[in-house]
Amino acid sequence: KAGVTQTPRYLIKTRGQQVTLSCSPISGHRSVSWYQQTPGQGLQFLFEYFSETQRNKGNFPGRFSGRQFSNSRSEMNVSTLELGDSALYLCASSEGSTYNEQFFGPGTRLTVL
Amino acid sequence: KNEVEQSPQNLTAQEGEFITINCSYSVGISALHWLQQHPGGGIVSLFMLSSGKKKHGRLIATINIQEKHSSLHITASHPRDSAVYICAVHTDKLIFGTGTRLQVFP
């Protein structure tokens, strides 16, 4: 089976712009979770989608949003980018729930200038 | 105080040494994950535990739910084990520790 894929792998944006990141889970996995990793805050949970529904959300402002499509692919959007949004964004998929083993994608490294 | 604490933050070892990384948490959990992150960012799930002990090759993970503590052991460490090891606990979401950076020298 192919692993979790994320596109793009690298992205440079300027403050105020918006960005959309994409995650394709392992075939058959219905849960997709998104995480932000920064040197200062480490790994933090953004949100989880299961069968097109947001099942859980972390403590991030409303500028961070996501969605999941019927084929389980997920997108994450960040609007009005701030310098502090520069981070590695990781998605992970699992079979039924985040309580199952999670399989991580390679991440998208976002730089906001 | 962080809900998930790892120790040590940094660890240096000689090839062949036995290594222990500790994780303590202060919240009620349904499961605990040990993750490995190599330079470049890729994360691999090593173990998911809800009780007892699991072993995979040279890696052993244990958890004590009553004491809210887990350990990751690496036997006969090797330079390819050099990575950041991250503990994460499952509440209604994953909460991550800050990681332990391990360097194993030949």
PDB file of C-alpha atoms in Angstrom:
ATOM      1  CA  LYS A   1       0.000   0.000   0.000  1.00  0.00           C
ATOM      2  CA  ALA A   2       1.178   3.511  -0.683  1.00  0.00           C
ATOM      3  CA  GLY A   3       1.877   5.607   2.392  1.00  0.00           C
ATOM      4  CA  VAL A   4       0.394   8.916   3.409  1.00  0.00           C
ATOM      5  CA  THR A   5       1.219  11.645   0.920  1.00  0.00           C
ATOM      6  CA  GLN A   6       1.222  15.378   1.455  1.00  0.00           C
ATOM      7  CA  THR A   7       1.441  18.136  -1.102  1.00  0.00           C
ATOM      8  CA  PRO A   8       3.171  20.405  -1.511  1.00  0.00           C
ATOM      9  CA  ARG A   9       6.284  19.435   0.435  1.00  0.00           C
ATOM     10  CA  TYR A  10       7.590  22.990   0.677  1.00  0.00           C
ATOM     11  CA  LEU A  11       5.800  26.292   0.460  1.00  0.00           C
ATOM     12  CA  ILE A  12       6.781  29.923   0.863  1.00  0.00           C
ATOM     13  CA  LYS A  13       4.072  32.525   1.419  1.00  0.00           C
ATOM     14  CA  THR A  14       3.918  36.102   2.625  1.00  0.00           C
ATOM     15  CA  ARG A  15       1.986  37.505   5.564  1.00  0.00           C
ATOM     16  CA  GLY A  16      -1.688  37.985   4.880  1.00  0.00           C
ATOM     17  CA  GLN A  17      -1.896  35.328   2.188  1.00  0.00           C
ATOM     18  CA  GLN A  18      -3.780  32.092   2.558  1.00  0.00           C
ATOM     19  CA  VAL A  19      -2.592  28.563   1.951  1.00  0.00           C
ATOM     20  CA  THR A  20      -4.144  25.154   1.338  1.00  0.00           C
ATOM     21  CA  LEU A  21      -2.316  21.944   2.150  1.00  0.00           C
ATOM     22  CA  SER A  22      -3.395  18.516   0.970  1.00  0.00           C
ATOM     23  CA  CYS A  23      -3.157  15.073   2.549  1.00  0.00           C
ATOM     24  CA  SER A  24      -3.966  11.727   0.932  1.00  0.00           C
ATOM     25  CA  PRO A  25      -4.325   8.956   3.510  1.00  0.00           C
ATOM     26  CA  ILE A  26      -3.470   5.303   3.155  1.00  0.00           C
ATOM     27  CA  SER A  27      -6.115   3.514   1.134  1.00  0.00           C
ATOM     28  CA  GLY A  28      -8.905   2.345   3.425  1.00  0.00           C
ATOM     29  CA  HIS A  29      -8.067   4.752   6.234  1.00  0.00           C
ATOM     30  CA  ARG A  30     -10.991   6.951   7.183  1.00  0.00           C
ATOM     31  CA  SER A  31      -9.421   9.129   9.857  1.00  0.00           C
ATOM     32  CA  VAL A  32      -7.072  11.995   9.048  1.00  0.00           C
ATOM     33  CA  SER A  33      -5.478  14.176  11.710  1.00  0.00           C
ATOM     34  CA  TRP A  34      -3.439  17.314  11.237  1.00  0.00           C
ATOM     35  CA  TYR A  35      -0.576  18.528  13.406  1.00  0.00           C
ATOM     36  CA  GLN A  36       1.645  21.588  13.562  1.00  0.00           C
ATOM     37  CA  GLN A  37       5.285  21.286  14.592  1.00  0.00           C
ATOM     38  CA  THR A  38       7.401  24.302  15.517  1.00  0.00           C
ATOM     39  CA  PRO A  39      10.731  24.531  17.360  1.00  0.00           C
ATOM     40  CA  GLY A  40       9.110  26.511  20.161  1.00  0.00           C
ATOM     41  CA  GLN A  41       5.844  24.644  20.720  1.00  0.00           C
ATOM     42  CA  GLY A  42       6.725  21.182  19.455  1.00  0.00           C
ATOM     43  CA  LEU A  43       3.963  19.045  18.010  1.00  0.00           C
ATOM     44  CA  GLN A  44       0.409  20.264  18.490  1.00  0.00           C
ATOM     45  CA  PHE A  45      -2.875  18.748  17.420  1.00  0.00           C
ATOM     46  CA  LEU A  46      -4.893  20.821  14.950  1.00  0.00           C
ATOM     47  CA  PHE A  47      -7.941  18.720  14.090  1.00  0.00           C
ATOM     48  CA  GLU A  48      -9.188  15.280  13.162  1.00  0.00           C
ATOM     49  CA  TYR A  49     -11.589  14.303  10.402  1.00  0.00           C
ATOM     50  CA  PHE A  50     -13.459  11.033  10.129  1.00  0.00           C
ATOM     51  CA  SER A  51     -15.875  10.228   7.321  1.00  0.00           C
ATOM     52  CA  GLU A  52     -15.978  13.871   6.213  1.00  0.00           C
ATOM     53  CA  THR A  53     -16.845  15.150   9.706  1.00  0.00           C
ATOM     54  CA  GLN A  54     -14.567  17.071  12.026  1.00  0.00           C
ATOM     55  CA  ARG A  55     -14.430  14.896  15.100  1.00  0.00           C
ATOM     56  CA  ASN A  56     -12.044  16.904  17.241  1.00  0.00           C
ATOM     57  CA  LYS A  57     -10.270  20.240  17.236  1.00  0.00           C
ATOM     58  CA  GLY A  58      -7.215  21.614  18.989  1.00  0.00           C
ATOM     59  CA  ASN A  59      -6.653  25.079  20.404  1.00  0.00           C
ATOM     60  CA  PHE A  60      -5.946  27.006  17.238  1.00  0.00           C
ATOM     61  CA  PRO A  61      -7.610  30.163  15.963  1.00  0.00           C
ATOM     62  CA  GLY A  62     -10.388  30.057  13.407  1.00  0.00           C
ATOM     63  CA  ARG A  63      -7.894  30.963  10.668  1.00  0.00           C
ATOM     64  CA  PHE A  64      -7.036  27.271  10.655  1.00  0.00           C
ATOM     65  CA  SER A  65      -9.684  25.129   9.030  1.00  0.00           C
ATOM     66  CA  GLY A  66      -9.942  21.855   7.254  1.00  0.00           C
ATOM     67  CA  ARG A  67     -12.186  19.476   5.435  1.00  0.00           C
ATOM     68  CA  GLN A  68     -12.316  15.898   4.304  1.00  0.00           C
ATOM     69  CA  PHE A  69     -13.684  14.574   1.064  1.00  0.00           C
ATOM     70  CA  SER A  70     -15.635  11.398   0.395  1.00  0.00           C
ATOM     71  CA  ASN A  71     -12.443   9.616  -0.715  1.00  0.00           C
ATOM     72  CA  SER A  72     -10.916  10.479   2.712  1.00  0.00           C
ATOM     73  CA  ARG A  73      -8.456  12.963   1.242  1.00  0.00           C
ATOM     74  CA  SER A  74      -8.172  15.999   3.450  1.00  0.00           C
ATOM     75  CA  GLU A  75      -7.209  19.607   3.020  1.00  0.00           C
ATOM     76  CA  MET A  76      -6.126  22.141   5.578  1.00  0.00           C
ATOM     77  CA  ASN A  77      -6.451  25.866   5.006  1.00  0.00           C
ATOM     78  CA  VAL A  78      -4.789  28.716   6.838  1.00  0.00           C
ATOM     79  CA  SER A  79      -6.059  32.197   6.072  1.00  0.00           C
ATOM     80  CA  THR A  80      -4.404  35.543   6.765  1.00  0.00           C
ATOM     81  CA  LEU A  81      -1.008  33.976   7.346  1.00  0.00           C
ATOM     82  CA  GLU A  82       1.167  35.226  10.191  1.00  0.00           C
ATOM     83  CA  LEU A  83       4.914  34.833  10.650  1.00  0.00           C
ATOM     84  CA  GLY A  84       4.229  32.459  13.529  1.00  0.00           C
ATOM     85  CA  ASP A  85       2.432  30.054  11.199  1.00  0.00           C
ATOM     86  CA  SER A  86       5.812  29.011   9.792  1.00  0.00           C
ATOM     87  CA  ALA A  87       6.001  25.354  10.723  1.00  0.00           C
ATOM     88  CA  LEU A  88       6.048  21.770   9.572  1.00  0.00           C
ATOM     89  CA  TYR A  89       2.472  20.619   9.033  1.00  0.00           C
ATOM     90  CA  LEU A  90       1.978  16.897   9.357  1.00  0.00           C
ATOM     91  CA  CYS A  91      -1.011  14.776   8.650  1.00  0.00           C
ATOM     92  CA  ALA A  92      -1.574  11.247   9.840  1.00  0.00           C
ATOM     93  CA  SER A  93      -4.122   8.650   8.877  1.00  0.00           C
ATOM     94  CA  SER A  94      -5.532   5.706  10.769  1.00  0.00           C
ATOM     95  CA  GLU A  95      -8.066   3.023  10.094  1.00  0.00           C
ATOM     96  CA  GLY A  96     -10.967   4.057  12.257  1.00  0.00           C
ATOM     97  CA  SER A  97      -9.841   6.473  14.874  1.00  0.00           C
ATOM     98  CA  THR A  98      -6.846   8.253  16.278  1.00  0.00           C
ATOM     99  CA  TYR A  99      -6.949   5.473  18.894  1.00  0.00           C
ATOM    100  CA  ASN A 100      -5.590   3.202  16.204  1.00  0.00           C
ATOM    101  CA  GLU A 101      -1.966   3.322  15.094  1.00  0.00           C
ATOM    102  CA  GLN A 102      -1.299   6.515  13.207  1.00  0.00           C
ATOM    103  CA  PHE A 103       0.682   6.659   9.966  1.00  0.00           C
ATOM    104  CA  PHE A 104       2.321   9.998   9.326  1.00  0.00           C
ATOM    105  CA  GLY A 105       2.972  11.746   6.057  1.00  0.00           C
ATOM    106  CA  PRO A 106       6.292  13.456   5.285  1.00  0.00           C
ATOM    107  CA  GLY A 107       4.902  16.885   6.109  1.00  0.00           C
ATOM    108  CA  THR A 108       4.616  20.233   4.385  1.00  0.00           C
ATOM    109  CA  ARG A 109       7.152  22.822   5.453  1.00  0.00           C
ATOM    110  CA  LEU A 110       5.514  26.236   5.323  1.00  0.00           C
ATOM    111  CA  THR A 111       7.580  29.401   5.542  1.00  0.00           C
ATOM    112  CA  VAL A 112       5.792  32.703   5.978  1.00  0.00           C
ATOM    113  CA  LEU A 113       7.822  35.796   5.100  1.00  0.00           C
TER     114      LEU A 113
ATOM    115  CA  LYS B   1       3.499  22.414  33.761  1.00  0.00           C
ATOM    116  CA  ASN B   2       3.218  20.346  30.590  1.00  0.00           C
ATOM    117  CA  GLU B   3       0.720  17.513  30.606  1.00  0.00           C
ATOM    118  CA  VAL B   4       3.360  15.221  29.092  1.00  0.00           C
ATOM    119  CA  GLU B   5       6.936  15.360  30.323  1.00  0.00           C
ATOM    120  CA  GLN B   6       9.837  13.482  28.782  1.00  0.00           C
ATOM    121  CA  SER B   7      13.300  12.910  30.144  1.00  0.00           C
ATOM    122  CA  PRO B   8      16.035  13.323  29.324  1.00  0.00           C
ATOM    123  CA  GLN B   9      15.746  16.052  26.693  1.00  0.00           C
ATOM    124  CA  ASN B  10      19.047  15.030  25.147  1.00  0.00           C
ATOM    125  CA  LEU B  11      20.867  11.747  25.301  1.00  0.00           C
ATOM    126  CA  THR B  12      24.240  10.700  23.947  1.00  0.00           C
ATOM    127  CA  ALA B  13      25.296   7.084  23.892  1.00  0.00           C
ATOM    128  CA  GLN B  14      27.999   4.824  22.566  1.00  0.00           C
ATOM    129  CA  GLU B  15      27.010   2.091  20.158  1.00  0.00           C
ATOM    130  CA  GLY B  16      25.869  -0.988  22.062  1.00  0.00           C
ATOM    131  CA  GLU B  17      24.629   0.825  25.148  1.00  0.00           C
ATOM    132  CA  PHE B  18      21.221   0.210  26.712  1.00  0.00           C
ATOM    133  CA  ILE B  19      19.058   3.325  26.509  1.00  0.00           C
ATOM    134  CA  THR B  20      15.985   4.371  28.470  1.00  0.00           C
ATOM    135  CA  ILE B  21      13.706   7.305  27.699  1.00  0.00           C
ATOM    136  CA  ASN B  22      10.993   8.203  30.181  1.00  0.00           C
ATOM    137  CA  CYS B  23       7.566   9.745  29.764  1.00  0.00           C
ATOM    138  CA  SER B  24       5.299  10.947  32.564  1.00  0.00           C
ATOM    139  CA  TYR B  25       1.835  12.365  32.088  1.00  0.00           C
ATOM    140  CA  SER B  26      -0.703  14.050  34.327  1.00  0.00           C
ATOM    141  CA  VAL B  27      -3.984  13.406  32.496  1.00  0.00           C
ATOM    142  CA  GLY B  28      -6.242  10.408  32.112  1.00  0.00           C
ATOM    143  CA  ILE B  29      -5.430   8.581  28.915  1.00  0.00           C
ATOM    144  CA  SER B  30      -6.780   5.793  26.776  1.00  0.00           C
ATOM    145  CA  ALA B  31      -3.462   4.998  25.086  1.00  0.00           C
ATOM    146  CA  LEU B  32       0.118   6.166  24.744  1.00  0.00           C
ATOM    147  CA  HIS B  33       2.209   6.336  21.589  1.00  0.00           C
ATOM    148  CA  TRP B  34       5.951   6.313  21.107  1.00  0.00           C
ATOM    149  CA  LEU B  35       7.044   8.008  17.898  1.00  0.00           C
ATOM    150  CA  GLN B  36      10.404   8.346  16.172  1.00  0.00           C
ATOM    151  CA  GLN B  37      11.313  11.384  14.112  1.00  0.00           C
ATOM    152  CA  HIS B  38      14.397  11.476  11.914  1.00  0.00           C
ATOM    153  CA  PRO B  39      16.062  14.639  10.580  1.00  0.00           C
ATOM    154  CA  GLY B  40      13.957  15.887   7.704  1.00  0.00           C
ATOM    155  CA  GLY B  41      10.760  15.480   9.668  1.00  0.00           C
ATOM    156  CA  GLY B  42       9.365  12.042   8.897  1.00  0.00           C
ATOM    157  CA  ILE B  43       7.582  10.481  11.888  1.00  0.00           C
ATOM    158  CA  VAL B  44       7.183   6.767  12.416  1.00  0.00           C
ATOM    159  CA  SER B  45       4.897   5.227  15.009  1.00  0.00           C
ATOM    160  CA  LEU B  46       6.896   2.751  17.093  1.00  0.00           C
ATOM    161  CA  PHE B  47       4.358   1.587  19.653  1.00  0.00           C
ATOM    162  CA  MET B  48       0.844   2.189  20.853  1.00  0.00           C
ATOM    163  CA  LEU B  49       0.250   1.005  24.418  1.00  0.00           C
ATOM    164  CA  SER B  50      -2.670   0.935  26.782  1.00  0.00           C
ATOM    165  CA  SER B  51      -1.177  -1.463  29.322  1.00  0.00           C
ATOM    166  CA  GLY B  52       1.812  -3.678  30.021  1.00  0.00           C
ATOM    167  CA  LYS B  53       4.715  -4.062  27.675  1.00  0.00           C
ATOM    168  CA  LYS B  54       5.420  -4.384  23.954  1.00  0.00           C
ATOM    169  CA  LYS B  55       8.584  -5.447  22.157  1.00  0.00           C
ATOM    170  CA  HIS B  56       9.654  -4.967  18.578  1.00  0.00           C
ATOM    171  CA  GLY B  57      13.172  -5.985  17.687  1.00  0.00           C
ATOM    172  CA  ARG B  58      15.567  -4.068  19.932  1.00  0.00           C
ATOM    173  CA  LEU B  59      12.838  -1.733  21.164  1.00  0.00           C
ATOM    174  CA  ILE B  60      10.768  -2.311  24.280  1.00  0.00           C
ATOM    175  CA  ALA B  61       8.006  -0.054  25.581  1.00  0.00           C
ATOM    176  CA  THR B  62       6.335  -0.317  28.958  1.00  0.00           C
ATOM    177  CA  ILE B  63       3.520   1.566  30.594  1.00  0.00           C
ATOM    178  CA  ASN B  64       2.289   1.816  34.175  1.00  0.00           C
ATOM    179  CA  ILE B  65      -1.185   3.312  34.091  1.00  0.00           C
ATOM    180  CA  GLN B  66      -1.414   3.715  37.887  1.00  0.00           C
ATOM    181  CA  GLU B  67       1.851   5.652  38.036  1.00  0.00           C
ATOM    182  CA  LYS B  68       1.138   7.509  34.766  1.00  0.00           C
ATOM    183  CA  HIS B  69       4.538   6.619  33.418  1.00  0.00           C
ATOM    184  CA  SER B  70       5.967   4.939  30.337  1.00  0.00           C
ATOM    185  CA  SER B  71       9.469   4.014  29.281  1.00  0.00           C
ATOM    186  CA  LEU B  72      11.035   3.287  25.928  1.00  0.00           C
ATOM    187  CA  HIS B  73      14.113   1.070  26.021  1.00  0.00           C
ATOM    188  CA  ILE B  74      16.579   0.481  23.210  1.00  0.00           C
ATOM    189  CA  THR B  75      18.867  -2.500  23.651  1.00  0.00           C
ATOM    190  CA  ALA B  76      22.227  -2.680  21.862  1.00  0.00           C
ATOM    191  CA  SER B  77      21.880   0.849  20.494  1.00  0.00           C
ATOM    192  CA  HIS B  78      23.147   1.621  17.006  1.00  0.00           C
ATOM    193  CA  PRO B  79      23.993   4.896  15.216  1.00  0.00           C
ATOM    194  CA  ARG B  80      20.898   4.442  13.039  1.00  0.00           C
ATOM    195  CA  ASP B  81      18.799   4.789  16.230  1.00  0.00           C
ATOM    196  CA  SER B  82      19.837   8.460  16.326  1.00  0.00           C
ATOM    197  CA  ALA B  83      16.585  10.409  16.129  1.00  0.00           C
ATOM    198  CA  VAL B  84      14.106  12.321  18.236  1.00  0.00           C
ATOM    199  CA  TYR B  85      11.788  10.082  20.250  1.00  0.00           C
ATOM    200  CA  ILE B  86       8.402  11.537  21.117  1.00  0.00           C
ATOM    201  CA  CYS B  87       5.851  10.324  23.611  1.00  0.00           C
ATOM    202  CA  ALA B  88       2.205  11.187  22.918  1.00  0.00           C
ATOM    203  CA  VAL B  89      -0.845  10.438  25.051  1.00  0.00           C
ATOM    204  CA  HIS B  90      -4.394   9.952  23.894  1.00  0.00           C
ATOM    205  CA  THR B  91      -7.093  11.885  25.694  1.00  0.00           C
ATOM    206  CA  ASP B  92      -9.764  13.115  23.310  1.00  0.00           C
ATOM    207  CA  LYS B  93      -6.817  14.117  21.138  1.00  0.00           C
ATOM    208  CA  LEU B  94      -3.090  13.461  21.016  1.00  0.00           C
ATOM    209  CA  ILE B  95      -0.934  15.487  23.415  1.00  0.00           C
ATOM    210  CA  PHE B  96       2.779  15.331  22.689  1.00  0.00           C
ATOM    211  CA  GLY B  97       5.854  15.470  24.842  1.00  0.00           C
ATOM    212  CA  THR B  98       8.706  17.719  23.802  1.00  0.00           C
ATOM    213  CA  GLY B  99      10.832  14.840  22.610  1.00  0.00           C
ATOM    214  CA  THR B 100      14.172  13.278  23.492  1.00  0.00           C
ATOM    215  CA  ARG B 101      17.024  13.801  21.072  1.00  0.00           C
ATOM    216  CA  LEU B 102      19.178  10.679  20.957  1.00  0.00           C
ATOM    217  CA  GLN B 103      22.607  10.516  19.369  1.00  0.00           C
ATOM    218  CA  VAL B 104      24.395   7.187  19.218  1.00  0.00           C
ATOM    219  CA  PHE B 105      28.066   7.300  18.293  1.00  0.00           C
ATOM    220  CA  PRO B 106      30.017   4.374  16.824  1.00  0.00           C
TER     221      PRO B 106
END
